[in-house]
Amino acid sequence: MAPAVGIKRPAAQTITLPPPAVRDVLRSTIPSQPAEAPAAAERALPAAPAPAVEGFLCLEEVDGRRWSYVVGGGGAVKGRGRGGAAGPAGASVRAVPLQSPLPPAEEIMAFIRSYVVPEGFPDSVTPSYVPYMSWRALKHFFGGAMGVFTTRTLLSSVGVSQSKATPGAIAINWILKDGAGRVGKMLFARQGKKFDYDLKQLRFSSDLLLEIGAGIELTTAAFPHFFLPMACVANVVKNVAAVTSTSTRTPIYKAYARGENIGDVTAKGESVGNIADLLGTGLSIFISKRNPSLVTSFAFLSCGYLLSSYQEVRSVVLNTLNRARFTVAVDSFIKTGHIPSLKEGNSQETIFNPPWRHEPVAIGSRFGEAFQEPASFVAIRPLFEDERYIVTYNPTKDKVYALLKDQAKSDDIIKAAFHAHVLLHFINASHARRLKQKQRQANPDRSDYGSLYSRNMDFLAHIAESCKIVSSSYGTFKKKAREQGWIMSESLLNPGKARLCGAKPL
């Protein structure tokens, strides 16, 4: 065997090569590489970057304004980049605006718009957003102005301005006033889902309560010795209004948002309210220095506040059918065969519902409220054997009741509400005919009008007729409502919790 040959390198590293015979064996076992391998290896290496040259790169648009990006040379000295490509040393990218600079007035308006309108406006919100925010800003303007007068009156009544009380007593009275308000806020929170299905009505009612609270606060100027009880009552009323306003705010903003921008819409809406509130506060401070009449100022500001609040609520367009909008839709369908559009249905909705107002339809009522005698129930029960509800009319209370069975689902509750309104339409038409017949008689006995509605009226025939109408038209009603964009949900109709059970008690 031939001895190994050693080659020494200058770095004192020795590489031992195998003898010639071993090298021949290794060459025979290792397959030879194709001739194209070096070329393929060169292609696999990353290509050297193209040399940077001066000139146009691209266009960019931001909020309707365009910029052109160009490469500017940094000097005449050339260097070599990676891969041996030559390029200008110190080359930079410059943004060249393609429009002339905005005038100062437009710059200021753009700055203000960034605080008061959502990004992408007007495409990012619904068309009714502008009237809503306009009335909301006006309402907050009057509210901010009213706050100056109420705060000034409270401070005067508690004895700060006239130094009639010690600071400790003043602080205790103020703390008790605020504590009573927090208790009222906590107790009113039990209203629960009412904030969802009657949010327009509750929103306007909260603003009405807010003005009542402000009126009580202003009254403390005439009765300063009763400051604590009057201020506590006023603060309870105002905090109840604050809970209602806060709870109904998000659903309203959600109705205006297009896409996932509810946070942006809410932030800009609150910003508009705060700006208007500050403007109203500043103007009221300026006016209050002239000592205007307290009664006149309160009357003017309250009327402006409530009018703005009413128009603000009326401008809200919701696509859900609560009881008020459901009534509008069903009445229109019965009379004309058409379902009103979202804007028409919301504009016809009743905004103010006083507690003493008679509600002609009740859904999910208890059995004892609907039936005064068992004969009525036994007579109409066969008409609803195939339904999961029972609809009846109580002549004594002049009210239509929809009783739900324990198997009732969402669509059954909506159908029961539809059936109740159809029956109410037949009964009202029957009342109108009877009145006309009575008015045709000479010297009608007006004392007999009450019995005309409650006694000797065969409403069973109306119930049977309503069953036929509902079975043939309920599907059409739902279809047309969906075509107009309405969303129906049984929870927004606020049905009662009572259910009729089929099983007999043990």
Short mmCIF file of C-alpha atoms in Angstrom, two decimals:
data_model
loop_
_atom_site.label_atom_id
_atom_site.label_comp_id
_atom_site.label_asym_id
_atom_site.label_seq_id
_atom_site.Cartn_x
_atom_site.Cartn_y
_atom_site.Cartn_z
CA MET A 1 0.00 0.00 0.00
CA ALA A 2 1.37 3.40 -0.92
CA PRO A 3 2.16 5.69 1.98
CA ALA A 4 -0.08 8.68 2.64
CA VAL A 5 1.12 12.01 1.43
CA GLY A 6 0.93 14.94 3.88
CA ILE A 7 0.67 18.60 2.75
CA LYS A 8 1.33 21.33 5.27
CA ARG A 9 -0.32 24.78 5.05
CA PRO A 10 1.12 28.00 6.33
CA ALA A 11 -1.51 28.04 9.14
CA ALA A 12 0.01 24.85 10.60
CA GLN A 13 -3.01 22.81 9.50
CA THR A 14 -2.24 19.39 7.97
CA ILE A 15 -4.57 17.72 5.48
CA THR A 16 -3.97 14.04 4.81
CA LEU A 17 -4.91 12.87 1.33
CA PRO A 18 -5.74 9.22 0.65
CA PRO A 19 -3.41 7.17 -1.53
CA PRO A 20 -4.09 7.08 -5.33
CA ALA A 21 -5.72 3.63 -5.21
CA VAL A 22 -8.27 4.75 -2.63
CA ARG A 23 -9.01 7.87 -4.62
CA ASP A 24 -9.74 5.79 -7.71
CA VAL A 25 -12.24 3.65 -5.76
CA LEU A 26 -14.03 6.72 -4.41
CA ARG A 27 -14.32 8.23 -7.89
CA SER A 28 -15.93 5.07 -9.19
CA THR A 29 -18.56 4.90 -6.38
CA ILE A 30 -19.64 8.59 -6.41
CA PRO A 31 -21.81 9.45 -9.49
CA SER A 32 -20.44 12.17 -11.61
CA GLN A 33 -22.29 15.52 -11.60
CA PRO A 34 -23.87 16.66 -14.87
CA ALA A 35 -22.22 19.39 -16.78
CA GLU A 36 -25.16 21.74 -16.16
CA ALA A 37 -24.80 21.57 -12.37
CA PRO A 38 -22.59 24.64 -12.03
CA ALA A 39 -24.95 26.65 -14.19
CA ALA A 40 -27.97 25.49 -12.13
CA ALA A 41 -26.16 26.37 -8.94
CA GLU A 42 -25.52 29.84 -10.27
CA ARG A 43 -29.22 30.22 -11.12
CA ALA A 44 -30.20 29.16 -7.60
CA LEU A 45 -28.23 32.04 -6.11
CA PRO A 46 -30.30 35.20 -5.48
CA ALA A 47 -30.09 37.62 -8.33
CA ALA A 48 -28.24 40.81 -7.71
CA PRO A 49 -30.52 43.78 -7.18
CA ALA A 50 -31.07 46.03 -10.11
CA PRO A 51 -29.18 49.25 -9.90
CA ALA A 52 -31.20 52.12 -8.39
CA VAL A 53 -31.92 54.80 -10.90
CA GLU A 54 -33.49 58.22 -10.60
CA GLY A 55 -37.14 58.42 -11.68
CA PHE A 56 -40.78 57.52 -10.88
CA LEU A 57 -41.56 54.67 -8.45
CA CYS A 58 -45.32 54.67 -7.69
CA LEU A 59 -48.42 56.71 -6.86
CA GLU A 60 -50.15 56.84 -3.45
CA GLU A 61 -53.57 58.21 -2.47
CA VAL A 62 -54.61 59.20 1.07
CA ASP A 63 -58.05 60.75 1.74
CA GLY A 64 -58.42 61.83 -1.88
CA ARG A 65 -54.96 63.42 -2.16
CA ARG A 66 -52.20 61.87 -4.31
CA TRP A 67 -48.45 61.69 -3.93
CA SER A 68 -45.83 60.58 -6.45
CA TYR A 69 -42.78 58.72 -5.11
CA VAL A 70 -39.55 59.25 -7.05
CA VAL A 71 -35.93 58.30 -6.49
CA GLY A 72 -33.59 61.23 -6.09
CA GLY A 73 -29.82 60.89 -6.60
CA GLY A 74 -27.67 61.65 -3.58
CA GLY A 75 -24.49 62.50 -5.53
CA ALA A 76 -22.32 61.73 -8.55
CA VAL A 77 -20.10 59.18 -6.81
CA LYS A 78 -21.02 55.67 -7.78
CA GLY A 79 -20.47 52.61 -5.66
CA ARG A 80 -20.90 48.91 -6.12
CA GLY A 81 -23.78 47.16 -4.47
CA ARG A 82 -24.30 43.50 -3.85
CA GLY A 83 -23.44 41.36 -6.84
CA GLY A 84 -21.23 44.06 -8.31
CA ALA A 85 -24.11 46.27 -9.53
CA ALA A 86 -23.38 49.93 -9.61
CA GLY A 87 -25.84 52.37 -8.01
CA PRO A 88 -25.93 55.96 -6.89
CA ALA A 89 -24.42 56.47 -3.51
CA GLY A 90 -26.89 57.97 -0.96
CA ALA A 91 -30.02 57.58 -3.18
CA SER A 92 -33.29 58.59 -1.41
CA VAL A 93 -37.06 58.37 -1.99
CA ARG A 94 -38.99 61.64 -2.24
CA ALA A 95 -42.78 62.16 -1.99
CA VAL A 96 -44.01 64.78 -4.42
CA PRO A 97 -47.61 66.03 -3.86
CA LEU A 98 -49.64 66.14 -7.06
CA GLN A 99 -52.12 68.72 -5.70
CA SER A 100 -51.51 72.18 -4.42
CA PRO A 101 -51.56 72.57 -0.61
CA LEU A 102 -54.98 72.95 0.99
CA PRO A 103 -56.06 76.44 2.04
CA PRO A 104 -55.89 77.08 5.80
CA ALA A 105 -59.68 77.04 6.09
CA GLU A 106 -59.88 73.58 4.53
CA GLU A 107 -57.09 72.35 6.76
CA ILE A 108 -59.04 73.51 9.81
CA MET A 109 -62.23 71.86 8.56
CA ALA A 110 -60.39 68.60 7.93
CA PHE A 111 -59.05 68.76 11.48
CA ILE A 112 -62.54 69.32 12.90
CA ARG A 113 -64.02 66.52 10.79
CA SER A 114 -61.50 64.09 12.26
CA TYR A 115 -63.16 64.70 15.66
CA VAL A 116 -66.85 64.82 14.76
CA VAL A 117 -67.49 62.39 11.89
CA PRO A 118 -66.52 58.70 11.59
CA GLU A 119 -63.79 57.63 9.20
CA GLY A 120 -65.08 57.02 5.71
CA PHE A 121 -68.03 59.37 6.20
CA PRO A 122 -70.63 59.39 4.64
CA ASP A 123 -70.22 55.82 3.32
CA SER A 124 -69.44 54.42 6.77
CA VAL A 125 -72.83 55.37 8.27
CA THR A 126 -76.50 55.23 7.26
CA PRO A 127 -78.20 58.24 5.65
CA SER A 128 -80.18 59.09 8.82
CA TYR A 129 -76.97 59.66 10.80
CA VAL A 130 -76.68 63.38 9.92
CA PRO A 131 -80.18 64.45 11.10
CA TYR A 132 -79.78 62.39 14.25
CA MET A 133 -76.46 63.97 15.16
CA SER A 134 -77.75 67.46 14.31
CA TRP A 135 -80.64 67.17 16.73
CA ARG A 136 -78.42 65.47 19.29
CA ALA A 137 -75.94 68.37 19.16
CA LEU A 138 -78.75 70.90 19.60
CA LYS A 139 -80.13 68.94 22.54
CA HIS A 140 -76.74 68.88 24.27
CA PHE A 141 -76.37 72.61 23.62
CA PHE A 142 -79.57 73.34 25.55
CA GLY A 143 -78.59 70.80 28.20
CA GLY A 144 -75.22 72.44 28.77
CA ALA A 145 -76.86 75.85 29.07
CA MET A 146 -79.38 74.48 31.57
CA GLY A 147 -76.59 72.97 33.67
CA VAL A 148 -75.15 76.40 34.44
CA PHE A 149 -78.42 77.66 35.92
CA THR A 150 -79.12 74.52 37.95
CA THR A 151 -75.59 74.38 39.40
CA ARG A 152 -75.68 78.06 40.30
CA THR A 153 -79.06 77.64 41.99
CA LEU A 154 -77.95 74.58 43.97
CA LEU A 155 -74.83 76.30 45.23
CA SER A 156 -76.84 79.33 46.24
CA SER A 157 -79.45 77.19 48.02
CA VAL A 158 -76.94 75.12 49.92
CA GLY A 159 -75.43 78.30 51.32
CA VAL A 160 -72.09 78.58 49.55
CA SER A 161 -72.61 81.96 47.96
CA GLN A 162 -74.13 83.53 51.10
CA SER A 163 -71.89 81.72 53.61
CA LYS A 164 -74.86 80.52 55.68
CA ALA A 165 -73.40 77.10 56.39
CA THR A 166 -70.08 75.63 57.41
CA PRO A 167 -68.02 73.86 54.75
CA GLY A 168 -68.49 70.53 56.54
CA ALA A 169 -72.28 70.76 56.49
CA ILE A 170 -72.23 71.79 52.87
CA ALA A 171 -70.05 68.82 51.96
CA ILE A 172 -72.30 66.38 53.84
CA ASN A 173 -75.43 67.69 52.12
CA TRP A 174 -73.77 67.43 48.72
CA ILE A 175 -72.56 63.88 49.39
CA LEU A 176 -76.03 62.79 50.56
CA LYS A 177 -77.53 64.30 47.42
CA ASP A 178 -75.15 62.36 45.19
CA GLY A 179 -75.62 59.16 47.21
CA ALA A 180 -79.38 59.29 46.76
CA GLY A 181 -78.86 59.66 43.02
CA ARG A 182 -76.69 56.56 42.89
CA VAL A 183 -79.35 54.54 44.71
CA GLY A 184 -81.95 55.60 42.15
CA LYS A 185 -79.60 54.66 39.32
CA MET A 186 -79.11 51.20 40.79
CA LEU A 187 -82.82 50.53 41.36
CA PHE A 188 -83.86 51.55 37.85
CA ALA A 189 -81.37 49.15 36.28
CA ARG A 190 -83.86 46.30 36.91
CA GLN A 191 -85.85 47.39 33.84
CA GLY A 192 -83.65 44.97 31.91
CA LYS A 193 -84.71 44.22 28.33
CA LYS A 194 -87.03 47.22 28.21
CA PHE A 195 -83.94 49.17 27.20
CA ASP A 196 -83.78 47.03 24.05
CA TYR A 197 -87.33 46.85 22.73
CA ASP A 198 -88.65 50.28 23.79
CA LEU A 199 -85.44 52.26 23.53
CA LYS A 200 -86.95 55.23 21.65
CA GLN A 201 -89.75 55.63 24.16
CA LEU A 202 -87.39 55.24 27.11
CA ARG A 203 -84.87 57.63 25.57
CA PHE A 204 -87.41 60.43 25.26
CA SER A 205 -88.82 59.64 28.70
CA SER A 206 -85.33 59.93 30.18
CA ASP A 207 -84.90 63.41 28.70
CA LEU A 208 -88.30 64.36 30.09
CA LEU A 209 -87.23 63.12 33.53
CA LEU A 210 -83.99 65.07 33.20
CA GLU A 211 -85.92 68.30 32.74
CA ILE A 212 -88.17 67.46 35.68
CA GLY A 213 -85.08 66.97 37.82
CA ALA A 214 -83.66 70.29 36.62
CA GLY A 215 -86.94 71.99 37.51
CA ILE A 216 -86.82 70.57 41.04
CA GLU A 217 -83.23 71.78 41.41
CA LEU A 218 -84.23 75.28 40.34
CA THR A 219 -87.11 75.20 42.82
CA THR A 220 -84.61 74.91 45.70
CA ALA A 221 -83.96 78.64 45.22
CA ALA A 222 -87.49 79.34 46.53
CA PHE A 223 -87.22 76.80 49.39
CA PRO A 224 -83.57 76.79 50.51
CA HIS A 225 -84.47 75.24 53.88
CA PHE A 226 -85.64 72.09 52.08
CA PHE A 227 -82.49 71.85 50.03
CA LEU A 228 -81.51 68.32 51.05
CA PRO A 229 -84.81 66.47 50.37
CA MET A 230 -85.47 68.41 47.18
CA ALA A 231 -81.92 67.98 45.89
CA CYS A 232 -82.04 64.24 46.69
CA VAL A 233 -85.30 63.78 44.77
CA ALA A 234 -83.94 65.78 41.84
CA ASN A 235 -80.73 63.76 41.77
CA VAL A 236 -82.62 60.45 41.89
CA VAL A 237 -84.72 61.53 38.92
CA LYS A 238 -81.69 62.75 36.96
CA ASN A 239 -79.70 59.56 37.64
CA VAL A 240 -82.62 57.41 36.48
CA ALA A 241 -82.57 59.46 33.29
CA ALA A 242 -78.79 58.96 33.02
CA VAL A 243 -79.14 55.16 33.29
CA THR A 244 -81.77 55.13 30.56
CA SER A 245 -79.76 57.37 28.27
CA THR A 246 -76.60 55.30 28.70
CA SER A 247 -78.40 51.98 28.21
CA THR A 248 -80.11 53.04 24.98
CA ARG A 249 -77.06 54.74 23.47
CA THR A 250 -75.27 51.68 22.08
CA PRO A 251 -78.27 50.17 20.19
CA ILE A 252 -78.89 53.53 18.52
CA TYR A 253 -75.27 53.94 17.45
CA LYS A 254 -75.26 50.35 16.24
CA ALA A 255 -78.17 51.15 13.93
CA TYR A 256 -76.06 53.82 12.20
CA ALA A 257 -72.81 51.87 11.85
CA ARG A 258 -72.02 50.20 8.55
CA GLY A 259 -69.53 47.44 9.10
CA GLU A 260 -67.35 46.98 12.16
CA ASN A 261 -67.11 50.67 13.10
CA ILE A 262 -69.45 50.87 16.07
CA GLY A 263 -66.62 52.11 18.28
CA ASP A 264 -65.73 54.91 15.87
CA VAL A 265 -69.39 55.97 15.50
CA THR A 266 -69.84 56.00 19.27
CA ALA A 267 -66.68 58.00 19.90
CA LYS A 268 -67.55 60.64 17.31
CA GLY A 269 -71.13 60.87 18.52
CA GLU A 270 -69.99 61.50 22.09
CA SER A 271 -67.48 64.03 20.83
CA VAL A 272 -70.24 65.98 19.06
CA GLY A 273 -72.31 65.93 22.25
CA ASN A 274 -69.42 67.19 24.38
CA ILE A 275 -68.59 70.01 21.95
CA ALA A 276 -72.21 71.16 21.88
CA ASP A 277 -72.40 70.91 25.67
CA LEU A 278 -69.33 73.11 26.06
CA LEU A 279 -70.73 75.70 23.64
CA GLY A 280 -74.01 75.80 25.53
CA THR A 281 -72.19 76.10 28.85
CA GLY A 282 -70.08 79.00 27.60
CA LEU A 283 -73.07 80.89 26.23
CA SER A 284 -75.05 80.30 29.41
CA ILE A 285 -72.19 81.63 31.56
CA PHE A 286 -72.15 84.79 29.48
CA ILE A 287 -75.94 85.21 29.74
CA SER A 288 -76.10 84.40 33.47
CA LYS A 289 -73.89 87.40 34.28
CA ARG A 290 -76.80 89.63 33.30
CA ASN A 291 -79.08 87.90 35.87
CA PRO A 292 -81.93 86.90 33.54
CA SER A 293 -85.27 85.67 34.86
CA LEU A 294 -84.86 82.14 36.16
CA VAL A 295 -88.37 81.07 35.15
CA THR A 296 -88.06 82.50 31.64
CA SER A 297 -84.64 80.93 31.12
CA PHE A 298 -85.83 77.54 32.35
CA ALA A 299 -88.95 77.62 30.15
CA PHE A 300 -86.98 78.55 27.03
CA LEU A 301 -84.15 76.06 27.57
CA SER A 302 -86.51 73.22 28.55
CA CYS A 303 -88.70 73.69 25.48
CA GLY A 304 -85.62 73.73 23.26
CA TYR A 305 -84.19 70.65 24.97
CA LEU A 306 -87.38 68.58 24.76
CA LEU A 307 -88.10 69.60 21.16
CA SER A 308 -84.57 68.61 20.14
CA SER A 309 -84.85 65.34 22.05
CA TYR A 310 -88.16 64.47 20.37
CA GLN A 311 -86.78 65.15 16.89
CA GLU A 312 -83.58 63.27 17.75
CA VAL A 313 -85.50 60.14 18.71
CA ARG A 314 -87.83 60.39 15.71
CA SER A 315 -84.85 60.54 13.35
CA VAL A 316 -83.60 57.14 14.55
CA VAL A 317 -84.30 54.42 11.98
CA LEU A 318 -84.29 50.88 13.40
CA ASN A 319 -84.86 47.71 11.38
CA THR A 320 -86.37 45.71 14.25
CA LEU A 321 -90.09 45.37 14.98
CA ASN A 322 -90.92 46.13 18.58
CA ARG A 323 -94.53 46.47 19.71
CA ALA A 324 -95.02 50.00 18.41
CA ARG A 325 -93.48 49.36 14.98
CA PHE A 326 -95.14 45.94 14.77
CA THR A 327 -98.51 47.63 15.28
CA VAL A 328 -97.74 50.10 12.48
CA ALA A 329 -96.71 47.29 10.12
CA VAL A 330 -99.75 45.09 10.83
CA ASP A 331 -102.22 47.97 10.59
CA SER A 332 -100.76 49.01 7.24
CA PHE A 333 -100.85 45.43 5.98
CA ILE A 334 -104.50 44.95 6.99
CA LYS A 335 -105.67 48.23 5.47
CA THR A 336 -103.54 48.42 2.32
CA GLY A 337 -101.88 45.02 1.89
CA HIS A 338 -98.43 46.65 1.98
CA ILE A 339 -95.69 46.82 4.63
CA PRO A 340 -94.20 50.28 5.27
CA SER A 341 -90.51 50.82 4.59
CA LEU A 342 -88.02 51.19 7.43
CA LYS A 343 -88.17 54.99 7.29
CA GLU A 344 -91.97 55.10 7.05
CA GLY A 345 -92.47 52.61 9.86
CA ASN A 346 -90.12 54.45 12.20
CA SER A 347 -91.67 57.83 11.41
CA GLN A 348 -95.15 56.52 12.31
CA GLU A 349 -94.02 54.98 15.59
CA THR A 350 -95.50 56.44 18.78
CA ILE A 351 -92.65 57.99 20.77
CA PHE A 352 -94.32 59.09 24.00
CA ASN A 353 -96.34 56.46 25.86
CA PRO A 354 -97.68 57.82 29.16
CA PRO A 355 -98.19 55.20 31.88
CA TRP A 356 -101.95 55.77 31.89
CA ARG A 357 -102.33 55.06 28.18
CA HIS A 358 -104.60 52.12 27.35
CA GLU A 359 -102.83 49.26 25.58
CA PRO A 360 -105.37 47.39 23.42
CA VAL A 361 -103.24 44.23 22.96
CA ALA A 362 -101.51 42.06 25.55
CA ILE A 363 -99.21 39.15 24.62
CA GLY A 364 -98.39 36.30 26.97
CA SER A 365 -101.04 37.28 29.53
CA ARG A 366 -102.31 35.16 32.37
CA PHE A 367 -105.52 33.17 32.04
CA GLY A 368 -107.40 35.13 34.70
CA GLU A 369 -106.80 38.42 32.92
CA ALA A 370 -108.13 37.19 29.59
CA PHE A 371 -111.17 35.14 30.64
CA GLN A 372 -113.77 36.26 33.14
CA GLU A 373 -115.97 33.17 32.67
CA PRO A 374 -115.14 29.58 31.65
CA ALA A 375 -117.79 29.49 28.91
CA SER A 376 -115.77 31.84 26.71
CA PHE A 377 -112.66 29.69 26.99
CA VAL A 378 -114.55 26.48 26.24
CA ALA A 379 -116.17 28.10 23.19
CA ILE A 380 -112.99 29.33 21.51
CA ARG A 381 -110.57 26.55 22.51
CA PRO A 382 -111.47 24.30 19.52
CA LEU A 383 -110.48 27.11 17.13
CA PHE A 384 -106.87 26.95 18.35
CA GLU A 385 -106.33 23.19 18.62
CA ASP A 386 -103.65 23.31 15.92
CA GLU A 387 -102.01 26.50 17.20
CA ARG A 388 -99.62 27.08 20.06
CA TYR A 389 -101.52 30.09 21.30
CA ILE A 390 -105.07 31.29 22.01
CA VAL A 391 -106.40 34.74 21.13
CA THR A 392 -109.48 36.18 22.81
CA TYR A 393 -111.21 39.46 23.54
CA ASN A 394 -112.31 40.66 26.98
CA PRO A 395 -115.26 43.06 26.53
CA THR A 396 -115.07 44.22 30.13
CA LYS A 397 -111.52 45.53 29.70
CA ASP A 398 -111.90 46.28 25.96
CA LYS A 399 -108.64 44.45 25.30
CA VAL A 400 -107.38 41.63 23.09
CA TYR A 401 -105.31 38.96 24.83
CA ALA A 402 -102.91 36.44 23.27
CA LEU A 403 -102.26 33.49 25.60
CA LEU A 404 -99.22 31.36 24.79
CA LYS A 405 -98.97 27.60 25.19
CA ASP A 406 -95.90 25.98 26.68
CA GLN A 407 -94.81 24.66 23.25
CA ALA A 408 -94.82 28.16 21.72
CA LYS A 409 -91.64 29.05 19.81
CA SER A 410 -90.43 32.32 18.38
CA ASP A 411 -92.58 32.19 15.23
CA ASP A 412 -95.64 31.17 17.28
CA ILE A 413 -95.30 34.27 19.46
CA ILE A 414 -95.02 36.52 16.42
CA LYS A 415 -98.02 34.82 14.85
CA ALA A 416 -100.01 35.24 18.07
CA ALA A 417 -99.23 38.98 18.06
CA PHE A 418 -100.26 39.22 14.39
CA HIS A 419 -103.50 37.37 15.14
CA ALA A 420 -104.25 39.65 18.09
CA HIS A 421 -103.96 42.76 15.91
CA VAL A 422 -106.14 41.21 13.21
CA LEU A 423 -108.83 40.44 15.81
CA LEU A 424 -108.51 43.98 17.18
CA HIS A 425 -109.09 45.35 13.68
CA PHE A 426 -112.33 43.35 13.32
CA ILE A 427 -113.58 44.44 16.74
CA ASN A 428 -112.79 48.11 16.09
CA ALA A 429 -114.59 47.92 12.75
CA SER A 430 -117.60 46.38 14.49
CA HIS A 431 -117.55 49.17 17.09
CA ALA A 432 -117.49 51.80 14.37
CA ARG A 433 -120.48 50.25 12.58
CA ARG A 434 -122.51 50.08 15.77
CA LEU A 435 -121.73 53.71 16.55
CA LYS A 436 -122.90 54.85 13.13
CA GLN A 437 -126.12 52.90 13.56
CA LYS A 438 -126.67 54.48 16.95
CA GLN A 439 -125.97 57.99 15.67
CA ARG A 440 -128.60 57.59 12.95
CA GLN A 441 -131.30 57.17 15.56
CA ALA A 442 -133.16 60.23 16.79
CA ASN A 443 -132.17 61.46 20.26
CA PRO A 444 -129.69 58.67 21.02
CA ASP A 445 -129.19 57.78 24.64
CA ARG A 446 -125.53 58.56 25.24
CA SER A 447 -125.45 56.70 28.50
CA ASP A 448 -125.97 53.51 26.52
CA TYR A 449 -122.68 53.92 24.60
CA GLY A 450 -120.64 52.20 27.29
CA SER A 451 -122.78 49.08 27.22
CA LEU A 452 -122.51 49.13 23.43
CA TYR A 453 -118.87 48.09 23.71
CA SER A 454 -118.98 45.71 26.59
CA ARG A 455 -122.30 43.90 26.51
CA ASN A 456 -124.23 41.72 24.10
CA MET A 457 -121.48 41.63 21.49
CA ASP A 458 -120.91 38.35 19.76
CA PHE A 459 -117.12 38.47 19.40
CA LEU A 460 -116.85 34.72 18.84
CA ALA A 461 -117.75 35.25 15.19
CA HIS A 462 -114.92 37.79 14.91
CA ILE A 463 -112.46 35.31 16.41
CA ALA A 464 -113.50 32.60 13.94
CA GLU A 465 -113.20 35.05 11.03
CA SER A 466 -109.78 36.21 12.22
CA CYS A 467 -108.53 32.61 12.29
CA LYS A 468 -109.32 32.25 8.59
CA ILE A 469 -107.63 35.52 7.71
CA VAL A 470 -104.48 34.72 9.71
CA SER A 471 -104.09 31.23 8.23
CA SER A 472 -104.09 32.65 4.70
CA SER A 473 -102.17 35.93 5.19
CA TYR A 474 -99.55 35.40 7.91
CA GLY A 475 -97.00 33.93 5.50
CA THR A 476 -97.49 36.83 3.09
CA PHE A 477 -97.03 39.30 5.94
CA LYS A 478 -93.69 37.77 6.94
CA LYS A 479 -92.46 37.68 3.36
CA LYS A 480 -93.28 41.32 2.68
CA ALA A 481 -91.77 42.39 5.99
CA ARG A 482 -88.48 40.68 5.12
CA GLU A 483 -88.50 42.30 1.69
CA GLN A 484 -88.71 45.72 3.34
CA GLY A 485 -85.73 44.88 5.57
CA TRP A 486 -87.59 44.33 8.83
CA ILE A 487 -86.22 41.91 11.42
CA MET A 488 -88.83 40.20 13.59
CA SER A 489 -87.96 38.77 16.98
CA GLU A 490 -90.32 37.63 19.71
CA SER A 491 -88.10 39.16 22.42
CA LEU A 492 -88.71 42.66 21.03
CA LEU A 493 -92.47 42.15 21.40
CA ASN A 494 -91.99 41.75 25.15
CA PRO A 495 -94.33 38.80 25.71
CA GLY A 496 -95.39 37.89 29.23
CA LYS A 497 -93.97 34.87 30.99
CA ALA A 498 -97.26 33.00 31.49
CA ARG A 499 -97.74 29.80 29.47
CA LEU A 500 -100.71 27.42 29.22
CA CYS A 501 -99.76 23.82 30.05
CA GLY A 502 -101.52 20.90 28.43
CA ALA A 503 -101.07 18.41 31.23
CA LYS A 504 -103.57 18.24 34.09
CA PRO A 505 -102.28 18.68 37.65
CA LEU A 506 -101.83 15.53 39.66
#
